[in-house]
Every structure is written in C-alpha cells, then in structure tokens.
C-alpha cells in the first residue's frame, strides 16, 4: 500500500517550535533591552511572556496543520509556504491579543507581540527555505524519491516529463507512462518507457511500486479519467490531474503544482 500524503519531515515541526520561541526572545530583547522604536515605561522579566510563547507554540503549528501548511510538501514553492506561515502567524497574533484583552495580564506589551509576529514570519519562512535546500540536495543524491506513473503521452504528458527531468530537486522518479495509443504505449519517449495501455494501470502500479499517478488526459476523456481515479483509490495511491478544463465541482478538488505544472487532486471518488 502506498500512502497518499506527502507531509513535511518531522524536523521541520521541531524547527518551527524553536523558531517560534526564538522569535519571542528576540522580540523581548528588542523591546526591553534595546528599546527600539519606543522606550519601555517599565522593565519586565521574560517569564511574564512565557504564556504567550506557549500560546504561539500551540496555535501556530495547529493553524499550519489545519491549513495544510505541513501537507503536500513536495513541489510546493517557498513563496507559497511563506504565505501560509504569514496567515497562521497573523491569526495567532489576533488570538493572543484577544486573550490578553480578556485576561488582562499585569505585564503586557502589544508592541512586543507585534515584533514577535514579524520575527516569526521571518524565521519560519527561513526554516522552510532551509528545508527546501536540504531536501533538494538529498533528492539530487537519489534519496527520498517518489515514483510516479504518467497517464497519457500527449503534449501535456511530455511537459510533465520535461519538468521532472529539469527539476531533480522535486524528488520525482518517472517509472514510465501508459497510453491507449499503441504507437505510444508500446514505445519510448526519451528515457521513459511506455508500459502499455491505460488498462494495464493496476498491474503497473503493483509491479513498479508506484507512489503517485499523474493524469494528463484531456477532460473529454472523463470516463477514462474516472476509471483511473478509482483504480488508484482502490490501491491507496495518490492520483492527480493536469487540468485542461475545470468542469468539476471545486469543492471536491485540491489544486497544487509540480514545478509550475498545475495539478488537481480529487478528494473523494464514488465507486457507484
């Protein structure tokens, strides 16, 4: 069985916690020791802000998880990850401000929380850049590769192949492709072998230990696409489409990308 998910490595979560608390320490130094932007009317120990550090350490990772900031990690560009971080931190800051308004702590600086939020966005975005560099290096060395099968050998399918070849940092290894055109399905495209027709999909998935299927068929072949999706769902293999037309319910899809190639994942498939 092959898992559908593609989550961030565990050490990214640990690094997030370190960066969140480091941000609060930096904000405290900036506010009470260096006193940039505005002089502090009173001195306060860092221990007074430990409840806020704990709150951010819980709320920010939870929001990132809920908004899928730790999901579908492979192939997502740094800017998209930084955007999710910014959203999570801003919401966490609003929660912290609301909590402080309700509880009215004796020691409280809105400027410190604001500075802490800015540092969090910067440092959490930085650790995602570090993760990208580390994983890109590992994948160029052949570690952590995901084996993919392409359905369809038309121009869209060839574009996916070119993207994977040009972007080894994405961590994909193409095992081959299937196509109902005999000339394509039994031939080769560059170094990638044709593995028969689409009907061979279940056998190819099992024999080639496929982790993910990318469908590049035009939407006019919607019945064929649905049969591929059902076959992948039965084997717990993730399937994504390169869309040509969005003639489907957007509430049931999740949009992603593979090195700039748009991909659509169907969240649930009916077997009826």
PDB file of C-alpha atoms in Angstrom:
ATOM      1  CA  UNK A   1       0.000   0.000   0.000  1.00  0.00           C
ATOM      2  CA  UNK A   2       1.252   3.460  -0.807  1.00  0.00           C
ATOM      3  CA  UNK A   3       0.371   6.483   1.327  1.00  0.00           C
ATOM      4  CA  UNK A   4      -1.405   9.405  -0.245  1.00  0.00           C
ATOM      5  CA  UNK A   5       0.104  12.052   1.964  1.00  0.00           C
ATOM      6  CA  UNK A   6       3.313  13.912   1.469  1.00  0.00           C
ATOM      7  CA  UNK A   7       3.900  15.670   4.762  1.00  0.00           C
ATOM      8  CA  UNK A   8       6.772  17.825   5.922  1.00  0.00           C
ATOM      9  CA  UNK A   9       9.610  15.930   7.654  1.00  0.00           C
ATOM     10  CA  UNK A  10       9.310  15.746  11.438  1.00  0.00           C
ATOM     11  CA  UNK A  11      12.295  18.002  11.991  1.00  0.00           C
ATOM     12  CA  UNK A  12      10.505  20.907  10.284  1.00  0.00           C
ATOM     13  CA  UNK A  13       7.901  20.830  13.059  1.00  0.00           C
ATOM     14  CA  UNK A  14      10.648  20.803  15.720  1.00  0.00           C
ATOM     15  CA  UNK A  15      12.442  23.655  13.958  1.00  0.00           C
ATOM     16  CA  UNK A  16       9.174  25.597  13.878  1.00  0.00           C
ATOM     17  CA  UNK A  17       8.871  25.359  17.668  1.00  0.00           C
ATOM     18  CA  UNK A  18      12.460  26.543  18.067  1.00  0.00           C
ATOM     19  CA  UNK A  19      11.885  29.475  15.712  1.00  0.00           C
ATOM     20  CA  UNK A  20       8.631  30.484  17.421  1.00  0.00           C
ATOM     21  CA  UNK A  21      10.257  30.690  20.836  1.00  0.00           C
ATOM     22  CA  UNK A  22      13.389  32.320  19.423  1.00  0.00           C
ATOM     23  CA  UNK A  23      11.127  34.982  17.913  1.00  0.00           C
ATOM     24  CA  UNK A  24       9.646  35.774  21.318  1.00  0.00           C
ATOM     25  CA  UNK A  25      13.141  36.023  22.852  1.00  0.00           C
ATOM     26  CA  UNK A  26      14.281  38.374  20.068  1.00  0.00           C
ATOM     27  CA  UNK A  27      11.154  40.491  20.479  1.00  0.00           C
ATOM     28  CA  UNK A  28      11.748  40.683  24.244  1.00  0.00           C
ATOM     29  CA  UNK A  29      15.371  41.814  23.733  1.00  0.00           C
ATOM     30  CA  UNK A  30      14.278  44.352  21.149  1.00  0.00           C
ATOM     31  CA  UNK A  31      11.514  45.739  23.376  1.00  0.00           C
ATOM     32  CA  UNK A  32      13.062  45.747  26.854  1.00  0.00           C
ATOM     33  CA  UNK A  33      16.816  45.676  26.351  1.00  0.00           C
ATOM     34  CA  UNK A  34      17.440  47.631  23.155  1.00  0.00           C
ATOM     35  CA  UNK A  35      14.148  49.552  23.385  1.00  0.00           C
ATOM     36  CA  UNK A  36      13.911  50.246  19.664  1.00  0.00           C
ATOM     37  CA  UNK A  37      11.007  52.294  18.274  1.00  0.00           C
ATOM     38  CA  UNK A  38       9.557  53.067  21.725  1.00  0.00           C
ATOM     39  CA  UNK A  39      11.022  53.348  25.230  1.00  0.00           C
ATOM     40  CA  UNK A  40       9.677  50.829  27.744  1.00  0.00           C
ATOM     41  CA  UNK A  41       7.882  52.507  30.636  1.00  0.00           C
ATOM     42  CA  UNK A  42       8.769  49.600  32.928  1.00  0.00           C
ATOM     43  CA  UNK A  43      11.013  46.559  32.950  1.00  0.00           C
ATOM     44  CA  UNK A  44       9.529  43.071  32.886  1.00  0.00           C
ATOM     45  CA  UNK A  45      11.098  39.611  33.081  1.00  0.00           C
ATOM     46  CA  UNK A  46      10.823  37.304  30.094  1.00  0.00           C
ATOM     47  CA  UNK A  47       8.932  34.841  32.312  1.00  0.00           C
ATOM     48  CA  UNK A  48       5.951  37.219  32.101  1.00  0.00           C
ATOM     49  CA  UNK A  49       5.702  36.398  28.399  1.00  0.00           C
ATOM     50  CA  UNK A  50       6.082  32.630  28.701  1.00  0.00           C
ATOM     51  CA  UNK A  51       2.271  32.152  28.460  1.00  0.00           C
ATOM     52  CA  UNK A  52       2.351  33.989  25.113  1.00  0.00           C
ATOM     53  CA  UNK A  53       5.266  31.831  23.934  1.00  0.00           C
ATOM     54  CA  UNK A  54       3.320  28.723  24.885  1.00  0.00           C
ATOM     55  CA  UNK A  55       0.225  30.007  23.110  1.00  0.00           C
ATOM     56  CA  UNK A  56       2.132  30.729  19.886  1.00  0.00           C
ATOM     57  CA  UNK A  57       3.869  27.325  20.144  1.00  0.00           C
ATOM     58  CA  UNK A  58       0.458  25.655  20.100  1.00  0.00           C
ATOM     59  CA  UNK A  59      -1.667  27.907  17.909  1.00  0.00           C
ATOM     60  CA  UNK A  60       0.757  28.477  15.017  1.00  0.00           C
ATOM     61  CA  UNK A  61       1.568  24.772  14.358  1.00  0.00           C
ATOM     62  CA  UNK A  62      -2.112  23.849  14.727  1.00  0.00           C
ATOM     63  CA  UNK A  63      -3.128  26.516  12.216  1.00  0.00           C
ATOM     64  CA  UNK A  64      -0.396  25.384   9.819  1.00  0.00           C
ATOM     65  CA  UNK A  65      -1.666  21.826  10.102  1.00  0.00           C
ATOM     66  CA  UNK A  66      -5.306  22.812   9.621  1.00  0.00           C
ATOM     67  CA  UNK A  67      -4.478  24.990   6.608  1.00  0.00           C
ATOM     68  CA  UNK A  68      -2.336  22.149   5.198  1.00  0.00           C
ATOM     69  CA  UNK A  69       0.911  24.004   5.721  1.00  0.00           C
ATOM     70  CA  UNK A  70       2.565  20.679   6.590  1.00  0.00           C
ATOM     71  CA  UNK A  71       0.819  18.736   3.804  1.00  0.00           C
ATOM     72  CA  UNK A  72       1.779  18.134   0.174  1.00  0.00           C
ATOM     73  CA  UNK A  73       5.268  19.366   0.986  1.00  0.00           C
ATOM     74  CA  UNK A  74       6.928  18.081  -2.175  1.00  0.00           C
ATOM     75  CA  UNK A  75       6.990  20.501  -5.081  1.00  0.00           C
ATOM     76  CA  UNK A  76       5.465  23.450  -3.221  1.00  0.00           C
ATOM     77  CA  UNK A  77       7.437  26.632  -3.835  1.00  0.00           C
ATOM     78  CA  UNK A  78       8.950  28.660  -0.994  1.00  0.00           C
ATOM     79  CA  UNK A  79       6.686  31.654  -1.590  1.00  0.00           C
ATOM     80  CA  UNK A  80       3.575  29.519  -1.134  1.00  0.00           C
ATOM     81  CA  UNK A  81       4.929  28.117   2.127  1.00  0.00           C
ATOM     82  CA  UNK A  82       5.835  31.583   3.398  1.00  0.00           C
ATOM     83  CA  UNK A  83       2.315  32.787   2.585  1.00  0.00           C
ATOM     84  CA  UNK A  84       0.774  30.035   4.727  1.00  0.00           C
ATOM     85  CA  UNK A  85       3.172  30.907   7.541  1.00  0.00           C
ATOM     86  CA  UNK A  86       2.158  34.575   7.372  1.00  0.00           C
ATOM     87  CA  UNK A  87      -1.538  33.711   7.554  1.00  0.00           C
ATOM     88  CA  UNK A  88      -1.035  31.396  10.534  1.00  0.00           C
ATOM     89  CA  UNK A  89       1.065  33.915  12.464  1.00  0.00           C
ATOM     90  CA  UNK A  90      -1.363  36.791  11.855  1.00  0.00           C
ATOM     91  CA  UNK A  91      -4.291  34.697  13.095  1.00  0.00           C
ATOM     92  CA  UNK A  92      -2.240  33.599  16.135  1.00  0.00           C
ATOM     93  CA  UNK A  93      -1.450  37.253  16.913  1.00  0.00           C
ATOM     94  CA  UNK A  94      -5.157  38.091  16.809  1.00  0.00           C
ATOM     95  CA  UNK A  95      -5.841  35.200  19.191  1.00  0.00           C
ATOM     96  CA  UNK A  96      -3.085  36.404  21.536  1.00  0.00           C
ATOM     97  CA  UNK A  97      -4.430  39.962  21.526  1.00  0.00           C
ATOM     98  CA  UNK A  98      -7.960  38.723  22.211  1.00  0.00           C
ATOM     99  CA  UNK A  99      -6.719  36.505  25.042  1.00  0.00           C
ATOM    100  CA  UNK A 100      -4.790  39.386  26.619  1.00  0.00           C
ATOM    101  CA  UNK A 101      -7.872  41.629  26.379  1.00  0.00           C
ATOM    102  CA  UNK A 102      -9.963  39.029  28.225  1.00  0.00           C
ATOM    103  CA  UNK A 103      -7.418  38.041  30.894  1.00  0.00           C
ATOM    104  CA  UNK A 104      -5.778  41.495  31.265  1.00  0.00           C
ATOM    105  CA  UNK A 105      -2.296  40.311  32.381  1.00  0.00           C
ATOM    106  CA  UNK A 106      -0.298  42.665  34.600  1.00  0.00           C
ATOM    107  CA  UNK A 107       2.635  42.684  32.152  1.00  0.00           C
ATOM    108  CA  UNK A 108       1.674  43.125  28.538  1.00  0.00           C
ATOM    109  CA  UNK A 109       3.171  44.882  25.510  1.00  0.00           C
ATOM    110  CA  UNK A 110       1.311  44.882  22.211  1.00  0.00           C
ATOM    111  CA  UNK A 111       4.467  46.142  20.501  1.00  0.00           C
ATOM    112  CA  UNK A 112       6.370  43.078  21.732  1.00  0.00           C
ATOM    113  CA  UNK A 113       3.683  40.752  20.318  1.00  0.00           C
ATOM    114  CA  UNK A 114       3.790  42.601  17.019  1.00  0.00           C
ATOM    115  CA  UNK A 115       7.582  42.382  16.869  1.00  0.00           C
ATOM    116  CA  UNK A 116       7.400  38.710  17.838  1.00  0.00           C
ATOM    117  CA  UNK A 117       4.962  38.084  14.995  1.00  0.00           C
ATOM    118  CA  UNK A 118       7.276  39.768  12.491  1.00  0.00           C
ATOM    119  CA  UNK A 119      10.206  37.658  13.707  1.00  0.00           C
ATOM    120  CA  UNK A 120       8.068  34.502  13.490  1.00  0.00           C
ATOM    121  CA  UNK A 121       7.132  35.163   9.884  1.00  0.00           C
ATOM    122  CA  UNK A 122      10.785  35.786   9.022  1.00  0.00           C
ATOM    123  CA  UNK A 123      12.239  32.809  10.914  1.00  0.00           C
ATOM    124  CA  UNK A 124       9.537  30.285   9.983  1.00  0.00           C
ATOM    125  CA  UNK A 125       9.921  31.313   6.341  1.00  0.00           C
ATOM    126  CA  UNK A 126      13.682  30.957   6.749  1.00  0.00           C
ATOM    127  CA  UNK A 127      13.421  27.423   8.129  1.00  0.00           C
ATOM    128  CA  UNK A 128      11.278  26.476   5.141  1.00  0.00           C
ATOM    129  CA  UNK A 129      13.993  27.797   2.876  1.00  0.00           C
ATOM    130  CA  UNK A 130      16.495  25.667   4.778  1.00  0.00           C
ATOM    131  CA  UNK A 131      14.229  22.641   4.401  1.00  0.00           C
ATOM    132  CA  UNK A 132      13.983  23.227   0.652  1.00  0.00           C
ATOM    133  CA  UNK A 133      17.760  23.369   0.293  1.00  0.00           C
ATOM    134  CA  UNK A 134      18.334  20.257   2.429  1.00  0.00           C
ATOM    135  CA  UNK A 135      15.690  18.202   0.645  1.00  0.00           C
ATOM    136  CA  UNK A 136      16.792  19.383  -2.807  1.00  0.00           C
ATOM    137  CA  UNK A 137      20.320  18.216  -2.066  1.00  0.00           C
ATOM    138  CA  UNK A 138      19.074  14.847  -0.792  1.00  0.00           C
ATOM    139  CA  UNK A 139      16.900  14.312  -3.857  1.00  0.00           C
ATOM    140  CA  UNK A 140      19.739  15.117  -6.243  1.00  0.00           C
ATOM    141  CA  UNK A 141      21.598  12.329  -4.461  1.00  0.00           C
ATOM    142  CA  UNK A 142      18.679   9.974  -5.144  1.00  0.00           C
ATOM    143  CA  UNK A 143      17.277   9.976  -1.590  1.00  0.00           C
ATOM    144  CA  UNK A 144      13.570  10.221  -0.796  1.00  0.00           C
ATOM    145  CA  UNK A 145      12.417   9.971  -4.406  1.00  0.00           C
ATOM    146  CA  UNK A 146       8.751   9.405  -5.188  1.00  0.00           C
ATOM    147  CA  UNK A 147       7.993   7.005  -8.048  1.00  0.00           C
ATOM    148  CA  UNK A 148       5.358   8.366 -10.417  1.00  0.00           C
ATOM    149  CA  UNK A 149       3.474   6.980 -13.393  1.00  0.00           C
ATOM    150  CA  UNK A 150       2.131   9.253 -16.117  1.00  0.00           C
ATOM    151  CA  UNK A 151      -1.204   8.503 -17.775  1.00  0.00           C
ATOM    152  CA  UNK A 152      -1.225   9.965 -21.268  1.00  0.00           C
ATOM    153  CA  UNK A 153       1.697  10.630 -23.595  1.00  0.00           C
ATOM    154  CA  UNK A 154       0.427  13.730 -25.353  1.00  0.00           C
ATOM    155  CA  UNK A 155       1.973  17.175 -25.175  1.00  0.00           C
ATOM    156  CA  UNK A 156       0.814  17.691 -21.578  1.00  0.00           C
ATOM    157  CA  UNK A 157       2.362  14.395 -20.519  1.00  0.00           C
ATOM    158  CA  UNK A 158       5.611  15.321 -22.252  1.00  0.00           C
ATOM    159  CA  UNK A 159       5.605  18.641 -20.440  1.00  0.00           C
ATOM    160  CA  UNK A 160       5.378  16.820 -17.105  1.00  0.00           C
ATOM    161  CA  UNK A 161       8.314  14.616 -18.158  1.00  0.00           C
ATOM    162  CA  UNK A 162      10.401  17.631 -19.126  1.00  0.00           C
ATOM    163  CA  UNK A 163       9.589  19.340 -15.836  1.00  0.00           C
ATOM    164  CA  UNK A 164      10.635  16.311 -13.777  1.00  0.00           C
ATOM    165  CA  UNK A 165      13.892  15.983 -15.728  1.00  0.00           C
ATOM    166  CA  UNK A 166      14.668  19.687 -15.378  1.00  0.00           C
ATOM    167  CA  UNK A 167      13.784  19.803 -11.658  1.00  0.00           C
ATOM    168  CA  UNK A 168      15.505  16.905  -9.844  1.00  0.00           C
ATOM    169  CA  UNK A 169      15.012  18.872  -6.609  1.00  0.00           C
ATOM    170  CA  UNK A 170      11.305  17.987  -6.763  1.00  0.00           C
ATOM    171  CA  UNK A 171      12.228  14.421  -5.885  1.00  0.00           C
ATOM    172  CA  UNK A 172      10.217  12.555  -8.531  1.00  0.00           C
ATOM    173  CA  UNK A 173      11.288   9.499 -10.491  1.00  0.00           C
ATOM    174  CA  UNK A 174       9.196   8.617 -13.547  1.00  0.00           C
ATOM    175  CA  UNK A 175       8.814   4.844 -13.891  1.00  0.00           C
ATOM    176  CA  UNK A 176       7.135   5.224 -17.285  1.00  0.00           C
ATOM    177  CA  UNK A 177       3.821   6.083 -18.858  1.00  0.00           C
ATOM    178  CA  UNK A 178       0.670   4.410 -20.191  1.00  0.00           C
ATOM    179  CA  UNK A 179      -1.309   5.491 -23.242  1.00  0.00           C
ATOM    180  CA  UNK A 180      -4.144   3.940 -25.231  1.00  0.00           C
ATOM    181  CA  UNK A 181      -2.392   4.771 -28.499  1.00  0.00           C
ATOM    182  CA  UNK A 182      -0.415   1.567 -29.290  1.00  0.00           C
ATOM    183  CA  UNK A 183       2.367   3.502 -31.026  1.00  0.00           C
ATOM    184  CA  UNK A 184       2.953   5.496 -27.850  1.00  0.00           C
ATOM    185  CA  UNK A 185       2.032   2.931 -25.202  1.00  0.00           C
ATOM    186  CA  UNK A 186       4.490   0.362 -26.564  1.00  0.00           C
ATOM    187  CA  UNK A 187       7.243   2.822 -27.446  1.00  0.00           C
ATOM    188  CA  UNK A 188       9.521   5.212 -25.575  1.00  0.00           C
ATOM    189  CA  UNK A 189       9.708   8.926 -25.019  1.00  0.00           C
ATOM    190  CA  UNK A 190      13.339   9.697 -24.368  1.00  0.00           C
ATOM    191  CA  UNK A 191      14.459   7.551 -21.450  1.00  0.00           C
ATOM    192  CA  UNK A 192      10.907   6.848 -20.262  1.00  0.00           C
ATOM    193  CA  UNK A 193       9.351   3.541 -21.366  1.00  0.00           C
ATOM    194  CA  UNK A 194       5.797   3.036 -22.495  1.00  0.00           C
ATOM    195  CA  UNK A 195       4.110   0.452 -20.265  1.00  0.00           C
ATOM    196  CA  UNK A 196       1.094  -0.376 -22.385  1.00  0.00           C
ATOM    197  CA  UNK A 197      -2.458   0.889 -22.358  1.00  0.00           C
ATOM    198  CA  UNK A 198      -4.359   2.535 -19.529  1.00  0.00           C
ATOM    199  CA  UNK A 199      -5.954  -0.842 -18.823  1.00  0.00           C
ATOM    200  CA  UNK A 200      -2.530  -2.005 -17.599  1.00  0.00           C
ATOM    201  CA  UNK A 201      -2.573   0.638 -14.852  1.00  0.00           C
ATOM    202  CA  UNK A 202      -3.344  -1.691 -11.883  1.00  0.00           C
ATOM    203  CA  UNK A 203      -0.609  -4.129 -12.904  1.00  0.00           C
ATOM    204  CA  UNK A 204       1.930  -1.358 -13.471  1.00  0.00           C
ATOM    205  CA  UNK A 205       1.152   0.229 -10.089  1.00  0.00           C
ATOM    206  CA  UNK A 206       1.777  -3.073  -8.307  1.00  0.00           C
ATOM    207  CA  UNK A 207       4.805  -4.233 -10.282  1.00  0.00           C
ATOM    208  CA  UNK A 208       6.588  -0.862 -10.455  1.00  0.00           C
ATOM    209  CA  UNK A 209       5.763   0.140  -6.848  1.00  0.00           C
ATOM    210  CA  UNK A 210       4.214   3.414  -7.985  1.00  0.00           C
ATOM    211  CA  UNK A 211       3.718   6.082  -5.309  1.00  0.00           C
ATOM    212  CA  UNK A 212       1.721   8.560  -7.362  1.00  0.00           C
ATOM    213  CA  UNK A 213      -0.141   8.707 -10.670  1.00  0.00           C
ATOM    214  CA  UNK A 214      -0.294  11.901 -12.731  1.00  0.00           C
ATOM    215  CA  UNK A 215      -3.122  12.011 -15.263  1.00  0.00           C
ATOM    216  CA  UNK A 216      -2.557  14.162 -18.345  1.00  0.00           C
ATOM    217  CA  UNK A 217      -5.596  13.117 -20.368  1.00  0.00           C
ATOM    218  CA  UNK A 218      -7.913  15.846 -21.737  1.00  0.00           C
ATOM    219  CA  UNK A 219     -11.182  16.237 -19.835  1.00  0.00           C
ATOM    220  CA  UNK A 220     -13.108  14.915 -22.849  1.00  0.00           C
ATOM    221  CA  UNK A 221     -11.834  11.512 -21.678  1.00  0.00           C
ATOM    222  CA  UNK A 222     -13.659  11.977 -18.376  1.00  0.00           C
ATOM    223  CA  UNK A 223     -14.858   8.355 -18.196  1.00  0.00           C
ATOM    224  CA  UNK A 224     -11.294   7.131 -18.656  1.00  0.00           C
ATOM    225  CA  UNK A 225     -10.076   9.596 -16.033  1.00  0.00           C
ATOM    226  CA  UNK A 226     -12.674   8.390 -13.536  1.00  0.00           C
ATOM    227  CA  UNK A 227     -11.647   4.766 -14.083  1.00  0.00           C
ATOM    228  CA  UNK A 228      -8.016   5.715 -13.405  1.00  0.00           C
ATOM    229  CA  UNK A 229      -9.013   7.575 -10.238  1.00  0.00           C
ATOM    230  CA  UNK A 230     -10.991   4.574  -8.995  1.00  0.00           C
ATOM    231  CA  UNK A 231      -8.095   2.199  -9.706  1.00  0.00           C
ATOM    232  CA  UNK A 232      -5.718   4.450  -7.753  1.00  0.00           C
ATOM    233  CA  UNK A 233      -8.167   4.844  -4.868  1.00  0.00           C
ATOM    234  CA  UNK A 234      -8.506   1.063  -4.529  1.00  0.00           C
ATOM    235  CA  UNK A 235      -4.727   0.778  -4.188  1.00  0.00           C
ATOM    236  CA  UNK A 236      -4.358   3.802  -1.915  1.00  0.00           C
ATOM    237  CA  UNK A 237      -2.154   5.527  -4.486  1.00  0.00           C
ATOM    238  CA  UNK A 238      -2.352   9.271  -4.796  1.00  0.00           C
ATOM    239  CA  UNK A 239      -3.672  10.466  -8.176  1.00  0.00           C
ATOM    240  CA  UNK A 240      -3.531  13.996  -9.533  1.00  0.00           C
ATOM    241  CA  UNK A 241      -4.609  15.578 -12.807  1.00  0.00           C
ATOM    242  CA  UNK A 242      -3.075  18.204 -15.016  1.00  0.00           C
ATOM    243  CA  UNK A 243      -6.269  20.147 -15.796  1.00  0.00           C
ATOM    244  CA  UNK A 244      -7.317  21.417 -19.180  1.00  0.00           C
ATOM    245  CA  UNK A 245     -10.837  22.484 -18.154  1.00  0.00           C
ATOM    246  CA  UNK A 246     -12.242  22.934 -14.652  1.00  0.00           C
ATOM    247  CA  UNK A 247     -15.511  21.163 -15.442  1.00  0.00           C
ATOM    248  CA  UNK A 248     -15.781  19.689 -11.966  1.00  0.00           C
ATOM    249  CA  UNK A 249     -17.004  20.692  -8.528  1.00  0.00           C
ATOM    250  CA  UNK A 250     -14.275  22.829  -6.966  1.00  0.00           C
ATOM    251  CA  UNK A 251     -15.425  21.754  -3.502  1.00  0.00           C
ATOM    252  CA  UNK A 252     -14.084  18.276  -4.227  1.00  0.00           C
ATOM    253  CA  UNK A 253     -10.666  19.206  -5.596  1.00  0.00           C
ATOM    254  CA  UNK A 254      -7.398  20.497  -4.234  1.00  0.00           C
ATOM    255  CA  UNK A 255      -5.121  22.465  -6.533  1.00  0.00           C
ATOM    256  CA  UNK A 256      -1.364  22.077  -6.360  1.00  0.00           C
ATOM    257  CA  UNK A 257       1.575  22.154  -8.731  1.00  0.00           C
ATOM    258  CA  UNK A 258       4.605  20.234  -9.883  1.00  0.00           C
ATOM    259  CA  UNK A 259       7.366  22.690 -10.621  1.00  0.00           C
ATOM    260  CA  UNK A 260       4.915  25.113 -12.214  1.00  0.00           C
ATOM    261  CA  UNK A 261       2.668  22.469 -13.827  1.00  0.00           C
ATOM    262  CA  UNK A 262      -0.809  22.806 -12.257  1.00  0.00           C
ATOM    263  CA  UNK A 263      -2.185  19.633 -10.663  1.00  0.00           C
ATOM    264  CA  UNK A 264      -5.646  18.827  -9.344  1.00  0.00           C
ATOM    265  CA  UNK A 265      -6.316  16.178  -6.720  1.00  0.00           C
ATOM    266  CA  UNK A 266      -9.792  14.718  -6.311  1.00  0.00           C
ATOM    267  CA  UNK A 267     -10.602  14.438  -2.591  1.00  0.00           C
ATOM    268  CA  UNK A 268     -13.095  11.581  -2.842  1.00  0.00           C
ATOM    269  CA  UNK A 269     -14.124   9.149  -5.533  1.00  0.00           C
ATOM    270  CA  UNK A 270     -17.528   7.493  -5.728  1.00  0.00           C
ATOM    271  CA  UNK A 271     -17.383   3.791  -6.544  1.00  0.00           C
ATOM    272  CA  UNK A 272     -21.031   3.607  -7.555  1.00  0.00           C
TER     273      UNK A 272
END
